[in-house]
Amino acid sequence: MYTFQKIRSFLFYVSVFLFFAGLPFILTFALGYKFNTHSLKFVKTGLIFVKTQPVGAKIYLNGKLITEKSPASMQELLPGTYKVTLELAQHYPWKADVEVEAGKVSRVDKVILFPMRPNLEQLNQEKFSLFRIDIEKKLIYYLDQDKKVVYRSSLDANNFEDIASLPDKFAQITGWEISPDKRKFFIFNQHQINVIFFDNQGDYEYPVSPVFLEYPQDKINDVFWHSDSYHLVVMTDKNIQVIESRQGALPINLVELNKGGPEAFYDTKEDVLYFSDSQRSIDGSFYNNLYKLELSANLYLLERLITQPFGQGKEAQKEQVGE
Amino acid sequence: MNKALFYKRALEIIPGGLSWGIIIVLIALSFLHPVSSAIIIISFDFYWIIRTVYLTTLLVMAHHRLFRQRNEDWLTRCQDLSADLGFSQLYQVVIFPVYNEGLEVLRPSLAALSAIRYPKDKLIVVMAFEERNIHAHDNALILEEEFSSRFGAYLSTFHPDGLPGESRTKGANATWSAKAARKFLDKRKIAYEQVVISCFDADTCVDKEYFGCLSYHFLTSEKKHQASYQPMPVYNNNIWQAPSFARLVEISSSFCQMIESMRLEKFVTFSSHSMSFKTLVEIDYWPTNMISDDSVIYWKGYLHYNGDYRVIPLYVTVSLDVAYSSNIWRTMVVQYKQKRRWAWGVENFPFVVKGFMANKNIPLINKIRRSFHLLESHVTWAVWAVILVVIGPLPIFFGGAFFSQMAIAYNLPKITGLLFKFTLYTSLTWIFLSWTILPPRPKGISWLKHVFLILEWIFVPFIILIIGSTPAIDAQTRLMLGRYMEFNPTLKGNKVL
């Protein structure tokens, strides 16, 4: 028992000694101090923390390779500017001058090392003019104006299939968009809109033959799908209209515009059109206003609009959302 | 408020006040001055690394002693002692205070006692029932019929409920039964000096060599009446059946007790223990109104003998039940309440300090040292897990942008990570040692359980979070607020409760 107690006492005093002897070093290290053996003084240092994506990059500090690879920290650095170079095989190197301050961490932790040969992959197998990506269904839609065809594939470029034909007489497509229900799409140019159903997507409600909508007097700037996948919101150089995507439909004029080609954004989720239009001030100069036009699914709204004569109620319908 | 009450309340407030003070100050510093907070946390982390290594080394030493003495033939050693030492005249009184434990708990304890290697005619067994337990008399009769013939004497006592000055505590029951044993000894004209008394929890199954070892140490120790004798408690009775959570907690408790056995200057009686009957009578038995009677009895001896009283560790095991219940949630509650009752040992602090103030014969340095040890152990218990698990990360989260740019903010998690690595390495030692103290695997339990017993140690951080510090904070807060705990024994049994 006595021997055990002697050993225990020895261990206890060793532990106490280790604590009091080690603690100053631990704390000075933690606070960023370094003991200078030449001057026999503590010097406050800083550190650089390097983290890259991908990890494992070689780190050069002032041209000297350090043993650790990223992520790594270089501690006990005297304050000053350091040249940091990060190198990873087959990736573009990264270089920067990093300022180190006493007692502080200089973080170089948002470095992305881009590959020299990026993972570039060609997805299309044939020529195309325009494309659309459906992230939700992981599909790519290609539109080929020369062959007058729309085809699609999966996101990883498999399962190619033709899904629609474009009309022969439709010239110079300005834009296109697939309907929210993914059953059809429109193409448009300056004076025409053409709604085309994908193959085998028609049902009793809608015709499967293309729907042509003509705008001989106006210039079409942009077209959007309403969330019901039936109405189109058309922005011309003169007004904003809604029109049903059926043959012979008549447009409803919602807003008359002052400016020829306003900017616009359509929120399909909420059925809200944001657009800018110009207005003349008292001194004769023009300035822009931003408007919000709500078109939410709301047939009653459309019905109400239909009952109003064209061009009326512009002031009532424009809602100013910003100066 | 009179002066005595004022001192009593002040002493009751000190441990909880200190623990809460440390926690609140550290949390506040994390927001107000994160650098200071980080320095304190790093210092504490470093202290904890050294402490963990130190205590694990003590554990290895205690384990070594336990295993070295495992196969000792203590009875033969006692018989080889000089006749002057009086082994042949030595009697053993064994008290089992029964709260409401049933026969399924009491039978194995008595069966283990009847299987010991020791002259049974020298054994006086006292089954100490509570009168208020409606099954007490029936159980007493059944056990008497089964076991009374196996021992030198067998008594059943029934402690009346609500005696003046008593609380419903184990100590009150043990004292009542010890007084009954005293009458029995007087009747038989057995001198108290020739009697060693052991007070065992109801689920205690003694090792076959326990009383040989106890007698040997009692007879050969200097100032044998000025000592308590403490076996190593292990929770092996139902360890193979207990859920991981409860098993790990109890293994850790056993290890803590083994570590304490190496620190004699701090060693205090815990749970099942033995002592001279003469001393027990002289110090007026166990306290009848305190929950932590097992440790208070040591302090009563310490005060009575003016500091010349000690606990002698016996490197022989007594096996107890792991406390668990029918599902993990109830098991956590059971374990939490048990640990809170243990942590209620903080009530010793006002008792001891008051005793020190009244006793002028104990050297001041001893008073200061023992008071400090007592206070430090309870405060550390209440704050260590909170500092390591809860407060440790606070400066990083709430230190703000300026602090996050500082070198210490970068180094704090690195040093904390180092602490956990060290804890992992020491855990490997604990895993190995826990394996060596396991009882043989019962039939019907797969060998895969051995693998599981090792893998379950990954739950340790979770256990630390649940019952690392919170029971101690709970107990100290109750004492601080004067909301005194009532004795609430841990439900135990070999079967799931």
Coordinates of N, CA, C and O in Angstrom, one line a residue, chain A residues 29-170:
Chain A
F29 N 0.9 29.7 -27.2 CA 0.7 29.1 -28.5 C -0.7 29.5 -29.0 O -0.9 29.9 -30.2
A30 N -1.7 29.3 -28.1 CA -3.1 29.5 -28.5 C -3.3 31.0 -28.9 O -4.1 31.3 -29.8
L31 N -2.6 31.9 -28.2 CA -2.8 33.3 -28.4 C -2.0 33.8 -29.6 O -2.0 35.0 -30.0
G32 N -1.1 32.9 -30.1 CA -0.4 33.2 -31.3 C 1.0 33.8 -31.0 O 1.7 34.4 -31.9
Y33 N 1.5 33.5 -29.8 CA 2.9 33.9 -29.5 C 3.9 32.9 -29.8 O 3.6 31.7 -29.8
K34 N 5.1 33.3 -30.2 CA 6.2 32.4 -30.5 C 7.4 32.8 -29.7 O 7.7 34.1 -29.6
F35 N 8.1 31.9 -29.1 CA 9.3 32.2 -28.3 C 10.5 32.3 -29.2 O 10.8 31.3 -29.9
N36 N 11.1 33.5 -29.3 CA 12.2 33.7 -30.1 C 13.5 33.3 -29.3 O 13.8 33.9 -28.3
T37 N 14.1 32.2 -29.8 CA 15.3 31.7 -29.0 C 16.5 32.6 -29.1 O 17.4 32.5 -28.3
H38 N 16.5 33.5 -30.1 CA 17.7 34.4 -30.2 C 17.5 35.6 -29.3 O 18.4 35.9 -28.5
S39 N 16.3 36.2 -29.3 CA 16.1 37.4 -28.5 C 15.6 37.0 -27.1 O 15.5 37.8 -26.2
L40 N 15.2 35.7 -26.9 CA 14.7 35.2 -25.7 C 13.4 36.0 -25.2 O 13.2 36.3 -24.1
K41 N 12.6 36.3 -26.3 CA 11.4 37.0 -26.0 C 10.3 36.4 -26.7 O 10.5 35.7 -27.8
F42 N 9.1 36.6 -26.2 CA 7.9 36.1 -27.0 C 7.5 37.2 -28.0 O 7.5 38.4 -27.8
V43 N 7.2 36.6 -29.2 CA 6.9 37.5 -30.3 C 5.5 37.1 -30.8 O 5.2 35.9 -30.9
K44 N 4.6 38.1 -30.9 CA 3.2 37.8 -31.3 C 3.2 37.5 -32.8 O 3.7 38.3 -33.6
T45 N 2.7 36.3 -33.2 CA 2.7 35.9 -34.6 C 1.2 35.8 -35.1 O 0.3 35.9 -34.3
G46 N 1.1 35.5 -36.3 CA -0.2 35.2 -36.9 C -0.2 33.9 -37.7 O 0.8 33.2 -37.7
L47 N -1.3 33.6 -38.3 CA -1.3 32.3 -39.0 C -2.1 32.5 -40.3 O -3.0 33.3 -40.4
I48 N -1.8 31.6 -41.2 CA -2.6 31.5 -42.5 C -3.3 30.2 -42.5 O -2.6 29.1 -42.3
F49 N -4.6 30.2 -42.7 CA -5.3 29.0 -42.9 C -5.7 28.8 -44.3 O -6.3 29.7 -44.9
V50 N -5.4 27.7 -44.9 CA -5.6 27.5 -46.3 C -6.6 26.3 -46.5 O -6.3 25.2 -45.9
K51 N -7.6 26.5 -47.2 CA -8.5 25.4 -47.5 C -8.9 25.5 -49.0 O -9.2 26.6 -49.5
T52 N -8.8 24.4 -49.7 CA -9.1 24.4 -51.1 C -10.1 23.4 -51.5 O -10.4 22.5 -50.8
Q53 N -10.7 23.6 -52.7 CA -11.6 22.7 -53.2 C -11.1 22.4 -54.6 O -11.1 23.3 -55.4
P54 N -10.7 21.2 -55.0 CA -10.6 20.0 -54.1 C -9.4 20.1 -53.1 O -8.5 21.0 -53.3
V55 N -9.4 19.3 -52.1 CA -8.4 19.3 -51.1 C -7.1 18.7 -51.7 O -7.1 18.1 -52.7
G56 N -6.0 18.8 -50.9 CA -4.8 18.1 -51.3 C -3.8 18.9 -52.1 O -2.9 18.3 -52.7
A57 N -4.0 20.2 -52.2 CA -3.1 21.0 -53.0 C -1.8 21.3 -52.3 O -1.8 21.4 -51.0
K58 N -0.7 21.3 -53.0 CA 0.6 21.7 -52.4 C 0.5 23.2 -52.1 O 0.0 24.0 -52.8
I59 N 1.2 23.5 -51.0 CA 1.2 24.9 -50.5 C 2.6 25.4 -50.6 O 3.5 24.8 -50.0
Y60 N 2.8 26.5 -51.3 CA 4.1 27.2 -51.3 C 4.0 28.5 -50.5 O 3.0 29.3 -50.8
L61 N 4.8 28.7 -49.5 CA 4.8 29.9 -48.8 C 6.1 30.7 -49.1 O 7.2 30.2 -48.8
N62 N 5.9 31.8 -49.7 CA 7.1 32.6 -50.2 C 8.0 31.7 -51.0 O 9.2 31.7 -50.9
G63 N 7.4 30.9 -51.8 CA 8.1 30.0 -52.8 C 8.6 28.7 -52.2 O 9.2 27.9 -52.9
K64 N 8.5 28.5 -50.9 CA 9.0 27.3 -50.2 C 7.8 26.4 -50.0 O 6.8 26.7 -49.4
L65 N 8.0 25.1 -50.4 CA 7.0 24.1 -50.3 C 6.9 23.7 -48.8 O 7.9 23.4 -48.1
I66 N 5.6 23.7 -48.2 CA 5.5 23.2 -46.9 C 5.0 21.8 -46.9 O 4.5 21.3 -47.9
T67 N 5.2 21.1 -45.8 CA 5.0 19.6 -45.9 C 3.5 19.3 -45.9 O 3.1 18.3 -46.6
E68 N 2.7 20.1 -45.3 CA 1.2 19.8 -45.2 C 0.6 20.2 -46.6 O 1.0 21.1 -47.2
K69 N -0.5 19.5 -46.9 CA -1.3 19.9 -48.0 C -2.6 20.4 -47.5 O -3.0 20.2 -46.4
S70 N -3.3 21.1 -48.4 CA -4.5 21.8 -48.0 C -5.6 20.7 -47.7 O -5.7 19.7 -48.3
P71 N -6.4 20.9 -46.6 CA -6.5 22.1 -45.8 C -5.3 22.1 -44.7 O -5.0 21.0 -44.2
A72 N -4.8 23.2 -44.5 CA -3.6 23.3 -43.6 C -3.5 24.7 -43.0 O -4.1 25.6 -43.5
S73 N -2.8 24.8 -41.9 CA -2.6 26.1 -41.3 C -1.1 26.3 -41.1 O -0.4 25.3 -40.8
M74 N -0.6 27.4 -41.4 CA 0.8 27.8 -41.2 C 0.8 28.7 -40.1 O 0.4 29.9 -40.2
Q75 N 1.4 28.3 -39.0 CA 1.3 29.0 -37.7 C 2.7 29.7 -37.4 O 3.7 29.4 -38.1
E76 N 2.7 30.5 -36.4 CA 3.8 31.2 -35.9 C 4.5 32.0 -37.1 O 5.7 32.0 -37.2
L77 N 3.7 32.7 -37.8 CA 4.3 33.6 -38.9 C 4.4 35.0 -38.4 O 3.4 35.5 -37.8
L78 N 5.5 35.6 -38.6 CA 5.7 37.0 -38.2 C 4.8 37.8 -39.1 O 4.6 37.5 -40.2
P79 N 4.3 38.9 -38.5 CA 3.4 39.8 -39.3 C 4.1 40.3 -40.6 O 5.3 40.5 -40.6
G80 N 3.3 40.4 -41.7 CA 3.9 40.8 -42.9 C 3.1 40.2 -44.1 O 2.0 39.6 -43.9
T81 N 3.6 40.4 -45.3 CA 2.9 39.9 -46.5 C 3.6 38.6 -46.9 O 4.9 38.6 -47.1
Y82 N 2.9 37.6 -47.2 CA 3.4 36.3 -47.7 C 2.8 35.9 -49.0 O 1.6 36.2 -49.3
K83 N 3.7 35.4 -49.9 CA 3.2 34.9 -51.2 C 2.7 33.5 -51.0 O 3.5 32.6 -50.7
V84 N 1.5 33.3 -51.3 CA 0.9 31.9 -51.1 C 0.6 31.4 -52.5 O -0.1 32.1 -53.3
T85 N 1.1 30.2 -52.8 CA 0.8 29.6 -54.1 C 0.2 28.2 -53.8 O 0.8 27.5 -53.0
L86 N -0.9 27.9 -54.5 CA -1.5 26.6 -54.3 C -1.5 25.8 -55.6 O -1.9 26.4 -56.6
E87 N -1.0 24.6 -55.6 CA -0.8 23.8 -56.8 C -1.4 22.5 -56.6 O -1.2 21.8 -55.6
L88 N -2.2 22.1 -57.6 CA -2.7 20.7 -57.6 C -2.6 20.2 -59.1 O -2.9 21.0 -60.0
A89 N -2.1 19.0 -59.2 CA -1.9 18.5 -60.6 C -3.2 18.6 -61.4 O -4.3 18.3 -60.9
Q90 N -3.0 19.0 -62.7 CA -4.0 19.1 -63.6 C -5.1 20.2 -63.3 O -6.2 20.2 -63.8
H91 N -4.6 21.1 -62.4 CA -5.5 22.2 -62.1 C -4.8 23.5 -62.2 O -3.5 23.5 -62.1
Y92 N -5.5 24.6 -62.5 CA -4.8 25.9 -62.6 C -4.3 26.3 -61.2 O -5.0 26.1 -60.2
P93 N -3.1 26.8 -61.1 CA -2.6 27.2 -59.7 C -3.3 28.4 -59.3 O -3.9 29.2 -60.1
W94 N -3.2 28.7 -58.0 CA -3.8 29.9 -57.4 C -2.7 30.6 -56.6 O -1.9 30.0 -55.9
K95 N -2.6 31.9 -56.8 CA -1.6 32.7 -56.2 C -2.2 33.9 -55.6 O -3.1 34.5 -56.2
A96 N -1.6 34.3 -54.5 CA -2.0 35.6 -53.9 C -1.0 36.1 -52.8 O -0.3 35.3 -52.3
D97 N -1.0 37.4 -52.6 CA -0.3 37.9 -51.5 C -1.2 38.0 -50.3 O -2.3 38.6 -50.4
V98 N -0.8 37.3 -49.2 CA -1.7 37.3 -48.0 C -1.0 38.0 -46.9 O 0.1 37.8 -46.6
E99 N -1.8 38.9 -46.3 CA -1.4 39.8 -45.2 C -1.5 39.0 -43.9 O -2.6 38.6 -43.6
V100 N -0.5 38.9 -43.1 CA -0.6 38.3 -41.8 C -0.5 39.4 -40.7 O 0.5 40.1 -40.7
E101 N -1.5 39.4 -39.8 CA -1.4 40.3 -38.7 C -1.2 39.6 -37.4 O -1.6 38.4 -37.3
A102 N -0.5 40.2 -36.5 CA -0.2 39.6 -35.2 C -1.4 39.1 -34.5 O -2.4 39.9 -34.3
G103 N -1.4 37.9 -34.0 CA -2.5 37.3 -33.2 C -3.8 37.1 -34.0 O -4.8 36.8 -33.4
K104 N -3.7 37.1 -35.3 CA -4.9 36.9 -36.1 C -4.7 35.8 -37.1 O -3.6 35.4 -37.5
V105 N -5.9 35.3 -37.6 CA -5.9 34.3 -38.6 C -6.2 34.9 -40.0 O -7.2 35.7 -40.1
S106 N -5.4 34.7 -41.0 CA -5.7 35.1 -42.3 C -6.3 33.9 -43.0 O -5.5 32.9 -43.2
R107 N -7.5 33.9 -43.4 CA -8.2 32.8 -43.9 C -8.2 32.8 -45.5 O -8.6 33.8 -46.1
V108 N -7.6 31.8 -46.0 CA -7.6 31.6 -47.5 C -8.5 30.3 -47.7 O -7.9 29.3 -48.0
D109 N -9.7 30.5 -47.5 CA -10.5 29.2 -47.4 C -11.7 29.2 -48.4 O -12.5 28.3 -48.3
K110 N -11.6 30.1 -49.4 CA -12.6 30.0 -50.4 C -12.0 29.8 -51.8 O -12.5 30.3 -52.8
V111 N -11.0 29.0 -51.8 CA -10.2 28.8 -53.1 C -10.8 27.6 -53.8 O -10.9 26.5 -53.2
I112 N -11.2 27.8 -55.0 CA -11.6 26.6 -55.9 C -10.5 26.5 -56.9 O -10.2 27.5 -57.7
L113 N -9.9 25.4 -57.0 CA -8.9 25.1 -58.0 C -9.6 24.5 -59.2 O -10.1 23.3 -59.1
F114 N -9.6 25.2 -60.3 CA -10.3 24.7 -61.5 C -9.5 23.8 -62.3 O -8.3 24.1 -62.5
P115 N -10.0 22.7 -62.8 CA -9.2 21.8 -63.6 C -8.8 22.4 -64.9 O -9.6 23.2 -65.5
M116 N -7.6 22.0 -65.4 CA -7.1 22.5 -66.7 C -7.9 21.9 -67.8 O -8.2 22.6 -68.8
R117 N -8.3 20.7 -67.7 CA -9.2 20.1 -68.7 C -10.5 20.0 -68.0 O -10.8 19.0 -67.3
P118 N -11.4 21.0 -68.1 CA -12.6 20.9 -67.4 C -13.5 19.7 -67.9 O -13.3 19.2 -69.0
N119 N -14.3 19.3 -67.0 CA -15.2 18.2 -67.4 C -16.2 18.6 -68.4 O -17.4 18.8 -68.1
L120 N -15.7 18.8 -69.6 CA -16.6 19.4 -70.6 C -17.1 18.2 -71.5 O -16.4 17.4 -72.0
E121 N -18.4 18.2 -71.7 CA -19.0 17.1 -72.4 C -20.0 17.6 -73.4 O -20.8 18.5 -73.0
Q122 N -20.0 17.1 -74.6 CA -21.0 17.6 -75.6 C -22.2 16.7 -75.4 O -22.1 15.5 -75.3
L123 N -23.3 17.4 -75.3 CA -24.6 16.7 -75.0 C -25.4 16.4 -76.3 O -26.0 15.3 -76.4
N124 N -25.4 17.4 -77.2 CA -26.3 17.2 -78.4 C -25.6 16.2 -79.3 O -24.4 16.1 -79.4
Q125 N -26.4 15.5 -80.1 CA -25.9 14.6 -81.1 C -26.1 15.1 -82.5 O -25.5 14.7 -83.5
E126 N -27.0 16.1 -82.6 CA -27.2 16.7 -83.9 C -27.3 18.2 -83.7 O -27.2 18.7 -82.6
K127 N -27.4 18.9 -84.9 CA -27.4 20.4 -84.8 C -28.7 20.9 -84.1 O -29.7 20.2 -84.1
F128 N -28.6 22.1 -83.5 CA -29.8 22.6 -83.0 C -29.6 24.2 -82.9 O -28.5 24.7 -83.0
S129 N -30.7 24.9 -82.8 CA -30.6 26.3 -82.8 C -30.8 26.9 -81.3 O -30.2 27.8 -80.9
L130 N -31.8 26.3 -80.6 CA -32.1 26.8 -79.3 C -32.3 25.6 -78.4 O -32.6 24.5 -78.8
F131 N -32.2 25.8 -77.1 CA -32.4 24.7 -76.2 C -33.1 25.2 -74.9 O -33.0 26.4 -74.6
R132 N -33.7 24.3 -74.2 CA -34.3 24.6 -72.9 C -34.0 23.4 -71.9 O -33.9 22.3 -72.4
I133 N -33.8 23.7 -70.7 CA -33.5 22.7 -69.7 C -34.6 22.6 -68.7 O -35.1 23.6 -68.2
D134 N -35.1 21.4 -68.5 CA -36.2 21.2 -67.5 C -35.5 20.4 -66.3 O -35.4 19.2 -66.3
I135 N -35.0 21.2 -65.3 CA -34.3 20.6 -64.2 C -35.2 19.6 -63.4 O -34.7 18.5 -63.0
E136 N -36.4 20.0 -63.3 CA -37.4 19.2 -62.5 C -37.5 17.8 -63.0 O -37.4 16.8 -62.3
K137 N -37.7 17.7 -64.4 CA -37.8 16.4 -65.0 C -36.5 15.9 -65.6 O -36.5 14.8 -66.3
K138 N -35.5 16.6 -65.4 CA -34.1 16.2 -65.9 C -34.2 16.0 -67.4 O -33.7 14.9 -67.9
L139 N -34.7 16.9 -68.2 CA -34.7 16.8 -69.6 C -34.1 18.0 -70.3 O -34.1 19.1 -69.7
I140 N -33.6 17.7 -71.5 CA -33.1 18.8 -72.3 C -34.0 18.8 -73.6 O -34.1 17.8 -74.2
Y141 N -34.5 20.0 -74.0 CA -35.2 20.2 -75.2 C -34.4 21.0 -76.2 O -33.8 22.0 -75.9
Y142 N -34.3 20.4 -77.4 CA -33.5 21.1 -78.5 C -34.5 21.5 -79.6 O -35.4 20.7 -80.0
L143 N -34.2 22.7 -80.1 CA -35.0 23.1 -81.3 C -34.1 23.4 -82.4 O -33.1 24.1 -82.3
D144 N -34.4 22.6 -83.5 CA -33.5 22.7 -84.7 C -34.3 23.4 -85.8 O -35.3 22.9 -86.4
Q145 N -33.9 24.7 -86.1 CA -34.7 25.5 -87.1 C -34.5 25.0 -88.5 O -35.4 25.1 -89.3
D146 N -33.3 24.4 -88.8 CA -33.1 23.9 -90.1 C -33.9 22.7 -90.5 O -34.6 22.6 -91.5
K147 N -33.9 21.7 -89.5 CA -34.7 20.5 -89.8 C -36.2 20.6 -89.4 O -36.9 19.7 -89.5
K148 N -36.5 21.8 -88.8 CA -37.8 22.1 -88.3 C -38.3 21.0 -87.3 O -39.4 20.4 -87.5
V149 N -37.5 20.7 -86.4 CA -37.9 19.7 -85.4 C -37.5 20.0 -84.0 O -36.5 20.8 -83.8
V150 N -38.2 19.5 -83.0 CA -37.9 19.7 -81.6 C -37.6 18.2 -81.1 O -38.4 17.3 -81.3
Y151 N -36.5 18.1 -80.5 CA -36.2 16.8 -79.9 C -35.7 17.0 -78.4 O -35.4 18.1 -78.0
R152 N -35.6 15.9 -77.7 CA -35.2 16.0 -76.3 C -34.4 14.8 -75.9 O -34.3 13.8 -76.6
S153 N -33.7 15.0 -74.8 CA -32.9 13.9 -74.2 C -32.9 14.1 -72.7 O -33.4 15.1 -72.2
S154 N -32.3 13.1 -72.0 CA -32.1 13.2 -70.6 C -30.9 14.2 -70.3 O -30.2 14.5 -71.3
L155 N -30.8 14.6 -69.1 CA -29.7 15.5 -68.8 C -28.3 14.9 -69.0 O -27.4 15.7 -69.3
D156 N -28.2 13.6 -68.9 CA -26.9 13.0 -69.2 C -26.8 12.6 -70.7 O -26.0 11.7 -71.0
A157 N -27.6 13.2 -71.6 CA -27.5 13.0 -73.0 C -27.8 11.6 -73.4 O -27.1 11.0 -74.2
N158 N -28.9 11.0 -72.9 CA -29.4 9.7 -73.3 C -30.8 9.8 -73.7 O -31.5 10.8 -73.5
N159 N -31.3 8.8 -74.3 CA -32.7 8.7 -74.7 C -33.2 9.9 -75.6 O -34.1 10.6 -75.3
F160 N -32.5 10.1 -76.7 CA -32.9 11.1 -77.6 C -34.2 10.7 -78.3 O -34.4 9.6 -78.7
E161 N -35.1 11.7 -78.5 CA -36.3 11.4 -79.2 C -36.9 12.7 -79.8 O -36.8 13.7 -79.2
D162 N -37.4 12.6 -81.0 CA -38.1 13.7 -81.7 C -39.4 13.8 -81.0 O -40.1 12.8 -80.9
I163 N -39.8 15.0 -80.7 CA -41.1 15.2 -80.0 C -42.1 16.1 -80.6 O -43.2 16.2 -80.3
A164 N -41.6 16.9 -81.6 CA -42.5 17.8 -82.3 C -41.9 18.3 -83.6 O -40.7 18.3 -83.7
S165 N -42.8 18.7 -84.5 CA -42.3 19.3 -85.8 C -42.7 20.7 -85.8 O -43.7 21.1 -85.3
L166 N -41.8 21.5 -86.4 CA -42.1 23.0 -86.5 C -42.8 23.2 -87.8 O -42.5 22.5 -88.8
P167 N -43.7 24.2 -87.9 CA -44.3 24.5 -89.2 C -43.4 25.0 -90.2 O -42.4 25.8 -89.9
D168 N -43.6 24.6 -91.4 CA -42.6 25.0 -92.5 C -42.6 26.5 -92.7 O -41.6 27.1 -93.0
K169 N -43.8 27.1 -92.6 CA -43.9 28.5 -93.0 C -43.5 29.5 -92.0 O -43.5 30.7 -92.2
F170 N -43.1 29.0 -90.8 CA -42.7 30.0 -89.7 C -41.3 30.4 -89.8 O -40.4 29.6 -89.8

